[in-house]
PDB file of C-alpha atoms in Angstrom:
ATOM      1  CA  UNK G 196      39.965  37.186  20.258  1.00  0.00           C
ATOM      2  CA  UNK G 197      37.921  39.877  18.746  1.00  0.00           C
ATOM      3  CA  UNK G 198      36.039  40.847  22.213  1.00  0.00           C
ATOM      4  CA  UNK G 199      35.937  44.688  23.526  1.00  0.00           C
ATOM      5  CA  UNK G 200      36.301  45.731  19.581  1.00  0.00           C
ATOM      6  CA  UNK G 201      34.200  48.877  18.285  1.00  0.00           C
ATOM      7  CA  UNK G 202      32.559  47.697  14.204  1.00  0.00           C
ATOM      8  CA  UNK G 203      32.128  50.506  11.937  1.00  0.00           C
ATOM      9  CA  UNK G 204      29.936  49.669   9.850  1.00  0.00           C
ATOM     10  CA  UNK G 205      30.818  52.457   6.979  1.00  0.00           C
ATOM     11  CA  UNK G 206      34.281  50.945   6.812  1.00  0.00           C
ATOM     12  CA  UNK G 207      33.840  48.042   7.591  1.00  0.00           C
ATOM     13  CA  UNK G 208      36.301  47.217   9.999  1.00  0.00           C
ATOM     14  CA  UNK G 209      36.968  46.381  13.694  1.00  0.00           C
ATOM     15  CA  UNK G 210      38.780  48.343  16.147  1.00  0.00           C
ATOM     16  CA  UNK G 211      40.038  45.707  19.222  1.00  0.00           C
ATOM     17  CA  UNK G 212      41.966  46.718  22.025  1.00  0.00           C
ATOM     18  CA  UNK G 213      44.837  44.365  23.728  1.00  0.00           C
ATOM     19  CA  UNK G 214      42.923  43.511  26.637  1.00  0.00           C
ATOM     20  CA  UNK G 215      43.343  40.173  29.068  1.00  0.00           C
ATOM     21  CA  UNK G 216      42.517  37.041  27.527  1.00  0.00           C
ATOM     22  CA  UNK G 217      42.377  38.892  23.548  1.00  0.00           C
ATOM     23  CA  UNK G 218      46.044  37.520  23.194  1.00  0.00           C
ATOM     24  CA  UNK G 219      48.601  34.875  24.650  1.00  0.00           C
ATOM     25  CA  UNK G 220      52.088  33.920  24.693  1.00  0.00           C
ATOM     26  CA  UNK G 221      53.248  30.290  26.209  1.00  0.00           C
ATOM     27  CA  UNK G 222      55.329  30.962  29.093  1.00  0.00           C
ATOM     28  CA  UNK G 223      58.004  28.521  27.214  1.00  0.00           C
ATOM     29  CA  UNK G 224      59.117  26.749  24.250  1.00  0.00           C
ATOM     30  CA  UNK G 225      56.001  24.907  22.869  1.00  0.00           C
ATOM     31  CA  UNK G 226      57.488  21.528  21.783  1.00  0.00           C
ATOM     32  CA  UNK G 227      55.772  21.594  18.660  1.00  0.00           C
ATOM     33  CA  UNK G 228      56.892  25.462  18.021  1.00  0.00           C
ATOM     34  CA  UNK G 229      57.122  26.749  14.810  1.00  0.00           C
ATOM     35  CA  UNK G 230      60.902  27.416  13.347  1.00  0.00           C
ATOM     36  CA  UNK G 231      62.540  25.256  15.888  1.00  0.00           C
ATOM     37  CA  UNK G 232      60.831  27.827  18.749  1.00  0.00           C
ATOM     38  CA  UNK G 233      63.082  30.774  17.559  1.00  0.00           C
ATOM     39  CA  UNK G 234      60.428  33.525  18.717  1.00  0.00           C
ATOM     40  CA  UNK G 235      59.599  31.920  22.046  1.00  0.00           C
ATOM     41  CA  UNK G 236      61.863  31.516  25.110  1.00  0.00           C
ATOM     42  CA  UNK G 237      61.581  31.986  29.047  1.00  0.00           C
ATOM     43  CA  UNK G 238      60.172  35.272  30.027  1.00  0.00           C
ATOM     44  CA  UNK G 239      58.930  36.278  26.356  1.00  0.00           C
ATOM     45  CA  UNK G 240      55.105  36.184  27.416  1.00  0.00           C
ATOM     46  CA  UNK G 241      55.624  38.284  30.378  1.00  0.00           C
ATOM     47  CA  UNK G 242      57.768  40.899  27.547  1.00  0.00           C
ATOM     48  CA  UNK G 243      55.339  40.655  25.118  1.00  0.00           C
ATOM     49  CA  UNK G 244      52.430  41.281  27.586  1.00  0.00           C
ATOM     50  CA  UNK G 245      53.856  43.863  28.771  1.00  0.00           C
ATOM     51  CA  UNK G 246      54.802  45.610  25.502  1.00  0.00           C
ATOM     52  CA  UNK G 247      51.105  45.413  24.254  1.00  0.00           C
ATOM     53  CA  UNK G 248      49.388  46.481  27.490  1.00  0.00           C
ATOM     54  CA  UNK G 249      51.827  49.494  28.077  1.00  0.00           C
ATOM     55  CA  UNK G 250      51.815  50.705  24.782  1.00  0.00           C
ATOM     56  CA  UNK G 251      47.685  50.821  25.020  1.00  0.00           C
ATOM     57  CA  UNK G 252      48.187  48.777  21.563  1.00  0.00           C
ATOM     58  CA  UNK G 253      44.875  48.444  19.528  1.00  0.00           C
ATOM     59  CA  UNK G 254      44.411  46.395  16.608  1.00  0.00           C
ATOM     60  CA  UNK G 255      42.396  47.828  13.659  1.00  0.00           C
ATOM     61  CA  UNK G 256      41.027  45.178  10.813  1.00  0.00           C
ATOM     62  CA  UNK G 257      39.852  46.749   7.651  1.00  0.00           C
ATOM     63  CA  UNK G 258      37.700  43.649   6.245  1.00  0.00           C
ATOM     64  CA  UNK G 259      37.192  43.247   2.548  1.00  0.00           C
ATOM     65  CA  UNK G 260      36.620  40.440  -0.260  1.00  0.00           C
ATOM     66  CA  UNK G 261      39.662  38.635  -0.813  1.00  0.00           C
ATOM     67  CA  UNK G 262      40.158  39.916  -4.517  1.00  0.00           C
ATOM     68  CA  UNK G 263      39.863  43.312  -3.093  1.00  0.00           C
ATOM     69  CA  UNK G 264      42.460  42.601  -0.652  1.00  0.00           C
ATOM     70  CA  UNK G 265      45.004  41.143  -3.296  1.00  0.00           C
ATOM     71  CA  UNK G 266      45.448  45.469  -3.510  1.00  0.00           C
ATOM     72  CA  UNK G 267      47.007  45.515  -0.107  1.00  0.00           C
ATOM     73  CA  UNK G 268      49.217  42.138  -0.273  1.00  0.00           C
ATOM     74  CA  UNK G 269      50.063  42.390  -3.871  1.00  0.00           C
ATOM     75  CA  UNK G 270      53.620  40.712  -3.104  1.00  0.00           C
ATOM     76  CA  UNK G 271      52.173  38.297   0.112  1.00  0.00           C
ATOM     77  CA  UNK G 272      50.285  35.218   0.080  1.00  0.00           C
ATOM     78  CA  UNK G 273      46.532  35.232  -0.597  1.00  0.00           C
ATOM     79  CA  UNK G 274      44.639  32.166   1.421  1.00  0.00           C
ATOM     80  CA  UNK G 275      41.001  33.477   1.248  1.00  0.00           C
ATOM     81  CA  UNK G 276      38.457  32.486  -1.742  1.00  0.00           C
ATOM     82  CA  UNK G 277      39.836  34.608  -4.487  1.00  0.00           C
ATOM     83  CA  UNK G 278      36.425  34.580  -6.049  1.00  0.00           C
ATOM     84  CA  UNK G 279      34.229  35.092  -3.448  1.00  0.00           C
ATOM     85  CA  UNK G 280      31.988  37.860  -2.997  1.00  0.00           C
ATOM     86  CA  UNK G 281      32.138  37.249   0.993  1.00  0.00           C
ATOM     87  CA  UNK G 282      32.801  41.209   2.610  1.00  0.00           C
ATOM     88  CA  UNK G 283      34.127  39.548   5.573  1.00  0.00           C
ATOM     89  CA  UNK G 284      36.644  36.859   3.921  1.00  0.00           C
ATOM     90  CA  UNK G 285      39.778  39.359   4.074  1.00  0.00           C
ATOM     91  CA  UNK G 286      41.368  41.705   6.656  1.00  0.00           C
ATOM     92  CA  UNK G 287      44.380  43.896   6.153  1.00  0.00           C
ATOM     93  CA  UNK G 288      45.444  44.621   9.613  1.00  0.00           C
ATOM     94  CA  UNK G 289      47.587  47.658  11.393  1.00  0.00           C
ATOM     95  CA  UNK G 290      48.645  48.310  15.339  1.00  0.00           C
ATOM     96  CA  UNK G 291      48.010  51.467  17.019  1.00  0.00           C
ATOM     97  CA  UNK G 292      49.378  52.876  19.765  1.00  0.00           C
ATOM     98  CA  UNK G 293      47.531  53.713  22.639  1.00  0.00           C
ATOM     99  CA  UNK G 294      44.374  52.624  20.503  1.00  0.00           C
ATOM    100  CA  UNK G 295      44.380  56.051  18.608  1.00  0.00           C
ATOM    101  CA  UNK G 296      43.344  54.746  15.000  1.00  0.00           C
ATOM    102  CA  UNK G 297      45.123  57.844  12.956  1.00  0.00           C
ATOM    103  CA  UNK G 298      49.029  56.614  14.396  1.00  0.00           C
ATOM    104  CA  UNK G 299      50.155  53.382  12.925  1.00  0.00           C
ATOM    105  CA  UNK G 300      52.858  51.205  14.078  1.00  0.00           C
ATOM    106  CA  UNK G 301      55.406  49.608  11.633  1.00  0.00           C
ATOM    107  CA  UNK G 302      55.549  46.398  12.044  1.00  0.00           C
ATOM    108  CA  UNK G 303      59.076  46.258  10.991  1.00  0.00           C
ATOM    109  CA  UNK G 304      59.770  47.991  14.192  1.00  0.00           C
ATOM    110  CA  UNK G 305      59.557  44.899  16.058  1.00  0.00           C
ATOM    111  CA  UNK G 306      62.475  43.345  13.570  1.00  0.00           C
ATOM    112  CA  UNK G 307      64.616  46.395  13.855  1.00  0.00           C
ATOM    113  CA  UNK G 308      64.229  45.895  18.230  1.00  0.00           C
ATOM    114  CA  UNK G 309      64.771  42.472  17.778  1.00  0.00           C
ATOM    115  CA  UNK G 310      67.787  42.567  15.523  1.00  0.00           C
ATOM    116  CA  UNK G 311      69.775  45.629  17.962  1.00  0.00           C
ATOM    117  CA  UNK G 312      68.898  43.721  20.812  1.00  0.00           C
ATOM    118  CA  UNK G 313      70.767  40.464  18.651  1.00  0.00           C
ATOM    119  CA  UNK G 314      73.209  42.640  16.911  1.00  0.00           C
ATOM    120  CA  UNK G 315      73.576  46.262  18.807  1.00  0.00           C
ATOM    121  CA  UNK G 316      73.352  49.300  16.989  1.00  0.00           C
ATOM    122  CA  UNK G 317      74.180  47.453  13.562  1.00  0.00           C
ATOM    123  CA  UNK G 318      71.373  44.943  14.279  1.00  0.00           C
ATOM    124  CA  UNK G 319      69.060  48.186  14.642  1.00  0.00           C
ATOM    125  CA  UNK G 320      70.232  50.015  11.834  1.00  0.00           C
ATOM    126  CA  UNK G 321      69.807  47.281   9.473  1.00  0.00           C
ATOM    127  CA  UNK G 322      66.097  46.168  10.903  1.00  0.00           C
ATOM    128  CA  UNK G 323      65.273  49.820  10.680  1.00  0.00           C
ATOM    129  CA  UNK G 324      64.934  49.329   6.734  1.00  0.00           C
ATOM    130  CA  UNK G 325      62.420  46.410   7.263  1.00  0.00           C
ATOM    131  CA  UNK G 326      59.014  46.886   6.679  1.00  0.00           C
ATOM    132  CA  UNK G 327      55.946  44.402   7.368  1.00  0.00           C
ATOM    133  CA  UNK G 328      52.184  43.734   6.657  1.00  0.00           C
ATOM    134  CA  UNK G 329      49.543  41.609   8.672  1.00  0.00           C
ATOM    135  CA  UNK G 330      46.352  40.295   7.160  1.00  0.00           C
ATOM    136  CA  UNK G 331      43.446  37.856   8.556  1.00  0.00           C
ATOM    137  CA  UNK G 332      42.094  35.366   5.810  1.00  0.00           C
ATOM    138  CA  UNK G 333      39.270  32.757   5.974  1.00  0.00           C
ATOM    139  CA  UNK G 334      40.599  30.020   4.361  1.00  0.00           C
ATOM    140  CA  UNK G 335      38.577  27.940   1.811  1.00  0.00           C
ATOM    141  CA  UNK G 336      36.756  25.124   3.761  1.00  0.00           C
ATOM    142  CA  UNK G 337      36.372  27.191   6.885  1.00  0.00           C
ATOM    143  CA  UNK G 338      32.617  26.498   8.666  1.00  0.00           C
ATOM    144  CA  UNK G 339      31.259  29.320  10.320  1.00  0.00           C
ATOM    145  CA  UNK G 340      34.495  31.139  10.593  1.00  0.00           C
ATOM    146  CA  UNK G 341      36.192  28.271  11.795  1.00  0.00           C
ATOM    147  CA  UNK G 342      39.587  28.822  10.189  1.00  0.00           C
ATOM    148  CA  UNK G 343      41.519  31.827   9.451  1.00  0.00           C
ATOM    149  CA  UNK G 344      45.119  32.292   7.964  1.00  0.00           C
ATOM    150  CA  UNK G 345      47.018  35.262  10.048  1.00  0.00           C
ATOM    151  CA  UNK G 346      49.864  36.292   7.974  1.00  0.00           C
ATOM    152  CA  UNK G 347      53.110  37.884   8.634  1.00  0.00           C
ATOM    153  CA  UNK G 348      55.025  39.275   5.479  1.00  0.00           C
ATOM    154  CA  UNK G 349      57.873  41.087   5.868  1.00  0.00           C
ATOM    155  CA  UNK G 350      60.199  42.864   3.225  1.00  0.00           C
ATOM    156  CA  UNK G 351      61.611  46.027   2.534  1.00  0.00           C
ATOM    157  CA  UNK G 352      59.680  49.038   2.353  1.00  0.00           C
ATOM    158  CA  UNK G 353      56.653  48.195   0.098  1.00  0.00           C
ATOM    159  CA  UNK G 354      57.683  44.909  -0.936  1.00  0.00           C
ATOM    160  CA  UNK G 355      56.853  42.906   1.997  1.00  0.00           C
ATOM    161  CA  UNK G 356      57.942  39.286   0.171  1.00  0.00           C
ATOM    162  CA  UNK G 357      59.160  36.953   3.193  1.00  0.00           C
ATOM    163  CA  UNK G 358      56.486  35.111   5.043  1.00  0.00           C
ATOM    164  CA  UNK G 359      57.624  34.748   8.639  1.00  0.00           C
ATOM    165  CA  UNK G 360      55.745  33.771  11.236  1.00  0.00           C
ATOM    166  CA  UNK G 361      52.156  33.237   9.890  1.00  0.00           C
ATOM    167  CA  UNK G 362      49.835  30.605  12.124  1.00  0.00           C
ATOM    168  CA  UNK G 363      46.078  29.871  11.706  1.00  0.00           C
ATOM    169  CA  UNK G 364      43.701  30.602  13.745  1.00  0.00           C
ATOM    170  CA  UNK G 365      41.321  27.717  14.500  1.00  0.00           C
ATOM    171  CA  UNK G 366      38.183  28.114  16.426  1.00  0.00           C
ATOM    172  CA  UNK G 367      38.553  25.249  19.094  1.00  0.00           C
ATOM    173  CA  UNK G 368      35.234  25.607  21.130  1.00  0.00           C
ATOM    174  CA  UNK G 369      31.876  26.568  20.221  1.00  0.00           C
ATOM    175  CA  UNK G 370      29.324  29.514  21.205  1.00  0.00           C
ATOM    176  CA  UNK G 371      28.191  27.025  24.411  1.00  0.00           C
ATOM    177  CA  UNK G 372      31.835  26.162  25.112  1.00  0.00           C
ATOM    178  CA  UNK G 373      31.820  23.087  23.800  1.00  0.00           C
ATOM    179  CA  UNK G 374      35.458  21.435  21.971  1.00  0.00           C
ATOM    180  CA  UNK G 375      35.871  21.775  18.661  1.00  0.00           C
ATOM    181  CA  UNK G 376      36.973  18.433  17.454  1.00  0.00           C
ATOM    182  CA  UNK G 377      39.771  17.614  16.044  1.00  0.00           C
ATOM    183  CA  UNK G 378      41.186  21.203  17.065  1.00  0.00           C
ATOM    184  CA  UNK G 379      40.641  21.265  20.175  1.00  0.00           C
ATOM    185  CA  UNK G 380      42.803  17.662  20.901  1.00  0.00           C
ATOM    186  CA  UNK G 381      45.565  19.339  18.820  1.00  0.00           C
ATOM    187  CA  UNK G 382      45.861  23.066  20.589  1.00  0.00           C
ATOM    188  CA  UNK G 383      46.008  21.081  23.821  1.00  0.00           C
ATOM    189  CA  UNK G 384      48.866  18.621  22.312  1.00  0.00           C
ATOM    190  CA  UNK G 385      50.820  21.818  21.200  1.00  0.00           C
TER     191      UNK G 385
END
């Protein structure tokens, strides 16, 4: 979720902090998990929590159109409206430690700690080469913001290639807290 975050409106983009209930992990392997559940397991909310809230993580998201942000994902998927003049339609997102928006996290970092915790110090040498790129797109058909893409691309260095790991983002209740219907059936089936 998006609440806490600072707009600028020069930018435009937000700046949201990892704070409780902005994020969450299962505490298991969902049965319908993506990948055959590879990226969950027992105990990875509680390291994934703590990773984020330690590490003061912030999450900036520089919005755009979505032809404007073909510039930042020029080897990635594009989901968004490609010919819509919608400002809001596209986000190129970055991490930041400890919420300071001038350092920037690599995404790839997280492959190269995954892969030497797999592997050891081979693991780690050879996810130290990988390098990644997050975006936010409304997809086509979205009401009201209803529907976003999040993708995760991952390559090396500048050619970030491999989709791994995207998901969509479906609103599930309303502004009065009302379900969302039929999303809200399916997140509680998942």
């Amino acid at each position: 979720s998006f609440q806490a975050g600072q707009w600028a409106d020069d930018e435009p983009t937000l700046m949201s902090p990892m704070v409780p209930f902005s994020w969450a992990w299962p505490g298991g392997v969902p049965r319908n998990a993506p990948f055959g559940g590879i990226l969950y397991g027992e105990g990875k909310a509680f390291d994934n929590m703590e990773l984020f809230v330690r590490g003061g993580v912030a999450f900036s998201y520089s919005f755009s159109t979505c032809a404007a942000g073909r510039e930042f994902t020029s080897w990635g998927g594009i989901y968004c409206n490609k010919t819509s003049s919608d400002e809001l339609a596209y986000s190129y997102m970055q991490t930041h430690p400890i919420g300071v928006p001038s350092l920037v996290l690599n995404p790839g970092a997280q492959v190269a700690g995954i892969l030497s915790n797999a592997f050891g110090p081979v693991g780690g040498a050879i996810g130290s080469i990988i390098d990644g790129a997050f975006t936010l797109q409304e997809v086509p058909g979205s009401v009201n913001g209803s529907i976003w893409r999040r993708t995760c691309q991952w390559g090396v260095g500048k050619c970030a290639f491999i989709d791994f790991g995207s998901y969509d983002l479906v609103k599930i209740i309303d502004g009065t807290g009302a379900p969302l219907e039929p999303y809200f059936s399916e997140f509680v089936d998942y």
